C-alpha cells in the first residue's frame, strides 16, 4: 500500500465515498502531499483539514493541487509541517478551499510564529486527534 493511501485509510474512517475519492487521486499528487513528510505528519494534515473543511471542500483543495503541480504542493506542505502546532491551532483562519490560498495562509502563520510564541509562551493547546476514533470533525 502506498504511503498516501495508508494515511487516507487510517484517518478517513467515517465516509467510504470520500475515502475512495482520495485513494483514486493521481499518484503524483499524493506523492507531492505526503512523500517528504512522515506518516504522522500526513495524518496531522488530513485531521487539520477536517477540522476546518467539509469532505467536498477538501476534494476542492485536491483539485486545485492538480492545477499547480507537485513542486508548489511540496513547498506548501513543507510550510505546514514547519509551523508550530500552537501557532497553527490558535491562529489559522479558514480560507478558500484552494491550495494556493491555503499555502499563503501557512506562509503568514510561519512569518508570525516567532513573535507569537514569544508573546504567548504560557498558552497550551489540545492535541490534534491523530487516528482518534472518537474525534468528529467540525
N, CA and C of each residue as an Amber inpcrd file, in Angstrom:
protein
   414
   0.8440000  -1.1780000   0.0000000   0.0000000   0.0000000   0.0000000
   0.8890000   1.2410000   0.0000000   0.5730000   2.1780000  -0.8690000
   1.3260000   3.4300000  -0.9470000   1.1350000   4.2470000   0.3390000
   2.1010000   5.1070000   0.6380000   2.0890000   5.9120000   1.8520000
   0.8090000   6.7470000   1.9570000   0.4470000   7.4480000   0.8870000
  -0.7420000   8.3110000   0.9200000  -1.9970000   7.4910000   1.1780000
  -2.1170000   6.3510000   0.5160000  -3.3010000   5.5120000   0.7080000
  -3.3730000   4.9960000   2.1450000  -2.2160000   4.6800000   2.7100000
  -2.1860000   4.2550000   4.1060000  -2.6900000   5.3820000   5.0060000
  -2.2060000   6.5980000   4.7630000  -2.6380000   7.7500000   5.5590000
  -4.1470000   7.9430000   5.4180000  -4.6390000   7.9200000   4.1930000
  -6.0770000   8.1060000   3.9820000  -6.8910000   7.0470000   4.7240000
  -6.4770000   5.7770000   4.6330000  -7.2670000   4.7140000   5.2530000
  -7.2120000   4.7520000   6.7730000  -6.1630000   5.3270000   7.3300000
  -6.0570000   5.4370000   8.7880000  -6.8460000   6.6130000   9.3420000
  -7.0400000   7.6600000   8.5350000  -7.6820000   8.8720000   9.0390000
  -9.1390000   8.9790000   8.6100000  -9.4360000   8.6360000   7.3930000
 -10.8050000   8.7980000   6.8740000 -11.5670000   7.5050000   7.1630000
 -12.2430000   7.5160000   8.3020000 -12.9020000   6.2910000   8.7530000
 -14.4230000   6.4180000   8.7560000 -14.9270000   7.5910000   8.4000000
 -16.3650000   7.8180000   8.5310000 -17.1040000   8.0000000   7.2090000
 -16.3900000   8.0270000   6.0900000 -17.0410000   8.2940000   4.8070000
 -16.3400000   7.5000000   3.7060000 -16.8940000   6.3520000   3.3840000
 -16.2890000   5.4430000   2.4080000 -16.1420000   6.0950000   1.0320000
 -17.1400000   6.8830000   0.6230000 -17.0870000   7.5360000  -0.6870000
 -15.9300000   8.5410000  -0.7500000 -15.7870000   9.3360000   0.2930000
 -14.6920000  10.3070000   0.3620000 -13.3450000   9.5810000   0.3790000
 -13.2460000   8.5220000   1.1630000 -12.0160000   7.7380000   1.2140000
 -11.6540000   7.2250000  -0.1770000 -12.6140000   6.6820000  -0.8950000
 -12.3570000   6.1440000  -2.2280000 -11.8970000   7.2390000  -3.1890000
 -12.5090000   8.4280000  -3.0950000 -12.1020000   9.5400000  -3.9570000
 -10.6700000   9.9630000  -3.6540000 -10.2930000   9.9390000  -2.3940000
  -8.9150000  10.2880000  -2.0290000  -7.9320000   9.2340000  -2.5260000
  -8.2740000   7.9780000  -2.3670000  -7.4020000   6.9020000  -2.8320000
  -7.2390000   6.9490000  -4.3480000  -8.2780000   7.3600000  -5.0540000
  -8.2440000   7.4030000  -6.5160000  -7.5440000   8.6450000  -7.0770000
  -7.0270000   9.5060000  -6.2180000  -6.2990000  10.6870000  -6.7000000
  -5.0710000  10.2620000  -7.4920000  -4.6260000  11.1430000  -8.3520000
  -3.4150000  10.9080000  -9.1270000  -2.2390000  10.6430000  -8.1880000
  -1.4470000   9.6320000  -8.5010000  -0.3380000   9.2440000  -7.6320000
   0.6830000  10.3730000  -7.4660000   0.9420000  11.1350000  -8.5130000
   1.9000000  12.2500000  -8.4120000   1.4030000  13.2840000  -7.4020000
   0.1030000  13.5340000  -7.3840000  -0.4750000  14.4710000  -6.4190000
  -0.3090000  13.9310000  -5.0000000  -0.6080000  12.6640000  -4.8030000
  -0.4830000  12.0680000  -3.4720000   0.9790000  12.0730000  -3.0150000
   1.9040000  11.8050000  -3.9380000   3.3230000  11.8460000  -3.5890000
   3.7420000  13.2510000  -3.1650000   3.2520000  14.2570000  -3.8900000
   3.5960000  15.6430000  -3.5640000   3.0770000  16.0230000  -2.1810000
   1.9420000  15.4940000  -1.8050000   1.3740000  15.8040000  -0.4950000
   2.1260000  15.1360000   0.6490000   2.5160000  13.8900000   0.4700000
   2.9360000  13.1060000   1.6220000   4.3430000  12.5230000   1.5840000
   5.0110000  12.4710000   0.4580000   6.2860000  11.7670000   0.4030000
   7.4090000  12.4130000   1.2040000   7.4090000  13.7300000   1.3410000
   8.5030000  14.3800000   2.0630000   8.3230000  14.3730000   3.5800000
   7.1580000  13.9980000   4.0500000   6.9020000  14.0070000   5.4880000
   6.6830000  12.6110000   6.0300000   6.5030000  12.5500000   7.3310000
   6.2450000  11.2670000   7.9750000   4.7630000  10.9130000   7.8490000
   4.4450000   9.6870000   8.1690000   3.0490000   9.2580000   8.1720000
   2.2590000  10.0720000   9.1960000   2.8410000  10.2980000  10.3560000
   2.1630000  11.0870000  11.3920000   1.8740000  12.5060000  10.9000000
   2.8230000  13.1150000  10.2040000   2.6060000  14.4640000   9.6730000
   1.4930000  14.4640000   8.6250000   1.4490000  13.4290000   7.7980000
   0.3770000  13.3170000   6.8190000  -0.9760000  13.1720000   7.4850000
  -1.0300000  12.3690000   8.5480000  -2.2720000  12.2050000   9.2950000
  -2.6690000  13.5190000   9.9640000  -1.6840000  14.2420000  10.4870000
  -1.9620000  15.5560000  11.0690000  -2.5850000  16.4890000  10.0360000
  -2.0620000  16.4620000   8.8190000  -2.5710000  17.3480000   7.7720000
  -4.0220000  17.0280000   7.4380000  -4.3450000  15.7550000   7.2710000
  -5.7320000  15.3860000   6.9650000  -6.6430000  15.7560000   8.1340000
  -6.2260000  15.4480000   9.3530000  -7.0310000  15.8270000  10.5200000
  -7.2060000  17.3350000  10.6110000  -6.1370000  18.0650000  10.3350000
  -6.2070000  19.5190000  10.3380000  -7.2470000  20.0010000   9.3290000
  -7.1810000  19.4940000   8.1010000  -8.1580000  19.8970000   7.0860000
  -9.5770000  19.5730000   7.5200000  -9.7700000  18.4010000   8.1160000
 -11.1090000  18.0010000   8.5300000 -11.6520000  18.8470000   9.6750000
 -10.7800000  19.5280000  10.3980000 -11.2380000  20.4390000  11.4540000
 -11.9060000  21.6800000  10.8580000 -11.5080000  22.0620000   9.6530000
 -11.9720000  23.3210000   9.0670000 -12.8080000  23.1510000   7.8060000
 -12.6550000  22.0640000   7.1170000 -13.2760000  21.9040000   5.8020000
 -14.1410000  20.6420000   5.7450000 -15.2020000  20.7230000   4.9550000
 -16.0160000  19.5350000   4.7030000 -15.2500000  18.6250000   3.7450000
 -15.7150000  17.4180000   3.6060000 -15.0620000  16.4840000   2.6800000
 -15.0920000  17.0200000   1.2490000 -16.2110000  17.6290000   0.8480000
 -16.2880000  18.2000000  -0.5030000 -15.3200000  19.3660000  -0.6720000
 -15.1440000  20.1580000   0.3660000 -14.1820000  21.2600000   0.2930000
 -12.7600000  20.7200000   0.1930000 -12.4710000  19.6420000   0.9040000
 -11.1400000  19.0280000   0.8140000 -10.9020000  18.5050000  -0.5950000
 -11.9260000  17.9200000  -1.1990000 -11.7880000  17.4860000  -2.5960000
 -11.4910000  18.6770000  -3.5000000 -12.0480000  19.8400000  -3.1860000
 -11.7270000  21.0620000  -3.9330000 -10.2680000  21.4500000  -3.7790000
  -9.7280000  21.2550000  -2.5820000  -8.2980000  21.5150000  -2.3620000
  -7.4750000  20.5650000  -3.2250000  -7.8570000  19.2950000  -3.2660000
  -7.1310000  18.3330000  -4.1000000  -7.1950000  18.7420000  -5.5740000
  -8.3580000  19.1900000  -6.0410000  -8.4830000  19.6150000  -7.4450000
  -7.5760000  20.8090000  -7.7360000  -7.4710000  21.7280000  -6.7900000
  -6.6070000  22.8890000  -7.0100000  -5.1380000  22.4680000  -7.0780000
  -4.7690000  21.4150000  -6.3690000  -3.3970000  20.9130000  -6.4140000
  -3.0770000  20.3540000  -7.7960000  -4.0500000  19.7210000  -8.4180000
  -3.8360000  19.1860000  -9.7640000  -3.4170000  20.2900000 -10.7370000
  -3.8910000  21.5110000 -10.5060000  -3.5720000  22.6260000 -11.4120000
  -2.2190000  23.2660000 -11.1230000  -1.7420000  23.1850000  -9.8790000
  -0.4990000  23.8980000  -9.5550000   0.7480000  23.0300000  -9.6470000
   0.5800000  21.7320000  -9.5720000   1.7250000  20.8440000  -9.7380000
   2.4070000  20.4670000  -8.4440000   3.3210000  19.5050000  -8.5310000
   3.9300000  18.9240000  -7.3370000   4.9150000  19.8350000  -6.6020000
   5.6560000  20.6740000  -7.3110000   6.6780000  21.4840000  -6.6370000
   6.0650000  22.4640000  -5.6420000   5.0450000  23.1910000  -6.0710000
   4.3840000  24.1510000  -5.1830000   3.6420000  23.4190000  -4.0640000
   3.1010000  22.2620000  -4.3830000   2.4160000  21.4630000  -3.3620000
   3.3980000  21.0340000  -2.2820000   4.5610000  20.5600000  -2.6790000
   5.5660000  20.1410000  -1.6990000   6.0310000  21.3200000  -0.8540000
   6.1670000  22.4880000  -1.4560000   6.5560000  23.6810000  -0.6980000
   5.4930000  24.0350000   0.3340000   4.2330000  23.9610000  -0.0710000
   3.1430000  24.2380000   0.8630000   3.1240000  23.2650000   2.0280000
   3.3630000  22.0150000   1.7300000   3.3910000  21.0030000   2.7890000
   4.5970000  21.2150000   3.7070000   5.7220000  21.6510000   3.1480000
   6.8860000  21.9680000   3.9780000   6.5440000  23.0760000   4.9760000
   5.8300000  24.1000000   4.5250000   5.4210000  25.1760000   5.4290000
   4.4740000  24.6390000   6.4940000   3.5020000  23.8270000   6.0970000
   2.5670000  23.2720000   7.0770000   3.3190000  22.5030000   8.1620000
   4.2310000  21.6460000   7.7590000   4.9680000  20.8350000   8.7300000
   5.8770000  21.6790000   9.6150000   6.3040000  22.8440000   9.1430000
   7.2450000  23.6800000   9.8860000   6.5650000  24.5950000  10.9040000
   5.2620000  24.7610000  10.8130000   4.5570000  25.6730000  11.7210000
   4.3460000  24.9940000  13.0670000   4.6870000  25.7030000  14.1230000
   4.4800000  25.1760000  15.4710000   2.9860000  24.9200000  15.6770000
   2.6630000  23.8000000  16.3310000   1.2670000  23.3890000  16.4870000
   0.4170000  24.4350000  17.1900000   0.9630000  25.1090000  18.2040000
   0.1750000  26.1250000  18.9200000  -0.1720000  27.2960000  18.0080000
   0.7670000  27.6980000  17.1780000   0.5200000  28.8020000  16.2440000
  -0.5890000  28.4020000  15.2750000  -0.4970000  27.2160000  14.7540000
  -1.5000000  26.7180000  13.8160000  -2.8660000  26.6210000  14.4860000
  -2.9130000  26.0500000  15.6690000  -4.1720000  25.8240000  16.3660000
  -4.8760000  27.1350000  16.7150000  -4.1410000  28.1240000  17.2010000
  -4.7650000  29.3510000  17.6720000  -4.9040000  30.4430000  16.6140000
  -4.1920000  30.3480000  15.5080000  -4.1720000  31.4600000  14.5690000
  -4.6770000  31.1410000  13.1690000  -4.8410000  29.8820000  12.8350000
  -5.3220000  29.5680000  11.4930000  -6.7490000  30.0560000  11.3310000
  -6.9960000  30.7320000  10.2370000  -8.3370000  31.1690000   9.8570000
  -8.7010000  30.4450000   8.5720000  -9.8650000  29.8410000   8.5660000
 -10.3010000  29.1130000   7.3770000 -10.2890000  30.0450000   6.1810000
  -9.6520000  29.5940000   5.1340000  -9.5710000  30.3460000   3.8870000
 -10.2430000  29.5290000   2.7900000 -10.3090000  30.1030000   1.6280000
 -10.8940000  29.4210000   0.4700000 -10.2650000  28.0420000   0.3020000
 -11.0510000  27.0910000  -0.1590000 -10.5370000  25.7280000  -0.3180000
  -9.7510000  25.5970000  -1.6190000  -8.6680000  26.3120000  -1.6560000
  -7.7510000  26.3420000  -2.7850000  -6.3510000  26.2540000  -2.1860000
  -5.5350000  25.3390000  -2.6840000  -4.2410000  25.0970000  -2.0560000
  -3.3330000  26.3270000  -2.0840000  -3.4000000  27.1320000  -3.1150000
  -2.5470000  28.3340000  -3.1660000  -2.9360000  29.3050000  -2.0510000
  -4.2320000  29.4680000  -1.8170000  -4.6950000  30.3490000  -0.7390000
  -4.3080000  29.7450000   0.6110000  -4.4340000  28.4370000   0.7370000
  -4.0370000  27.7440000   1.9530000  -2.5280000  27.8920000   2.1870000
  -1.7420000  27.7450000   1.1390000  -0.2950000  27.9170000   1.1990000
   0.0330000  29.3300000   1.6960000  -0.6450000  30.3200000   1.1720000
  -0.4330000  31.7050000   1.5880000  -0.7180000  31.8770000   3.0790000
  -1.7640000  31.2320000   3.5590000  -2.0850000  31.2860000   4.9910000
  -0.9800000  30.6190000   5.8120000  -0.4370000  29.5040000   5.3450000
   0.6670000  28.8430000   6.0430000   1.8950000  29.7510000   6.1040000
   2.2010000  30.4370000   5.0150000   3.3340000  31.3590000   4.9880000
   3.1110000  32.4800000   6.0060000   1.8930000  33.0180000   6.0490000
   1.5630000  34.0810000   7.0090000   1.7760000  33.5900000   8.4410000
   1.3180000  32.3810000   8.7330000   1.4640000  31.8390000  10.0830000
   2.9320000  31.6000000  10.4390000   3.6870000  31.0890000   9.4990000
   5.1120000  30.8520000   9.7570000   5.8440000  32.1670000   9.9900000
   5.4600000  33.1960000   9.2700000   6.0900000  34.5120000   9.4150000
   5.8380000  35.0970000  10.8050000   4.6560000  34.8970000  11.3420000
   4.3080000  35.4700000  12.6460000   4.6770000  34.5620000  13.8210000
   5.1200000  33.3460000  13.5200000   5.3170000  32.3200000  14.5330000
   6.2370000  32.7460000  15.6810000   7.4200000  33.2130000  15.3790000
   8.4150000  33.5130000  16.4160000   7.8800000  34.5500000  17.4030000
   7.3380000  35.6150000  16.8870000   6.8060000  36.6830000  17.7460000
   5.6080000  36.1870000  18.5610000   4.7140000  35.4380000  17.9290000
   3.5260000  34.9520000  18.6280000   3.9120000  34.0030000  19.7540000
   4.8400000  33.0770000  19.4880000   5.2750000  32.1460000  20.5270000
   5.9390000  32.8750000  21.6940000   6.7070000  33.8930000  21.3820000
   7.3640000  34.6790000  22.4330000   6.3280000  35.3620000  23.3230000
   5.2680000  35.8790000  22.7250000   4.2390000  36.6080000  23.4640000
   3.1830000  35.7060000  24.1090000   3.1500000  34.4520000  23.7310000
   2.1180000  33.5360000  24.2320000   2.7380000  32.2500000  24.7600000
   3.7950000  32.3990000  25.5200000   4.5590000  31.2420000  25.9780000
   3.7500000  30.3130000  26.8920000   2.7810000  30.8440000  27.6180000
   2.0480000  30.0100000  28.5730000   0.7910000  29.3670000  27.9840000
   0.4600000  29.6840000  26.7460000  -0.7450000  29.1130000  26.1320000
  -0.4450000  27.7140000  25.6280000  -1.2670000  26.7680000  26.0530000
  -1.1380000  25.3850000  25.5920000  -2.2970000  25.0880000  24.6580000
  -2.2450000  23.9790000  24.0010000  -3.3100000  23.6230000  23.0670000
  -3.6770000  22.1650000  23.2390000  -4.9200000  21.8390000  22.9200000
  -5.2960000  20.4220000  22.9390000  -4.6180000  19.7010000  21.7760000
  -4.3610000  18.4500000  21.9500000  -3.6520000  17.6940000  20.9180000
  -4.5050000  17.5500000  19.6680000  -3.8230000  17.3500000  18.5490000
  -4.5420000  17.0090000  17.3210000  -4.9930000  15.5620000  17.4240000
  -6.1710000  15.2710000  16.9780000  -6.7260000  13.9220000  17.1420000
  -6.2010000  12.9320000  16.1000000  -4.9420000  12.5780000  16.1710000
  -4.3650000  11.6570000  15.2020000  -4.9690000  10.2700000  15.4080000
  -5.6720000   9.8250000  14.4030000  -6.2560000   8.4920000  14.4090000
  -7.0840000   8.2280000  15.6610000  -7.7810000   9.2320000  16.1340000
  -8.6370000   9.1030000  17.2980000 -10.0410000   8.7790000  16.8100000
 -10.4980000   7.5850000  17.0600000 -11.8020000   7.1710000  16.5240000
 -12.9510000   7.9100000  17.2020000 -12.7000000   8.5820000  18.3260000
 -13.7420000   9.3700000  18.9770000 -13.8390000  10.7850000  18.4150000
 -12.8690000  11.1760000  17.6040000 -12.8380000  12.5250000  17.0350000
 -13.8550000  12.6610000  15.9090000 -14.6420000  13.7210000  15.9690000
 -15.6100000  14.0100000  14.9170000 -15.2650000  15.3890000  14.3740000
 -14.8960000  15.5020000  13.0840000 -14.5510000  16.8110000  12.5250000
 -15.7170000  17.7840000  12.6320000 -15.3970000  19.0380000  12.8160000
 -16.4200000  20.0860000  12.9290000 -16.9870000  20.3900000  11.5770000
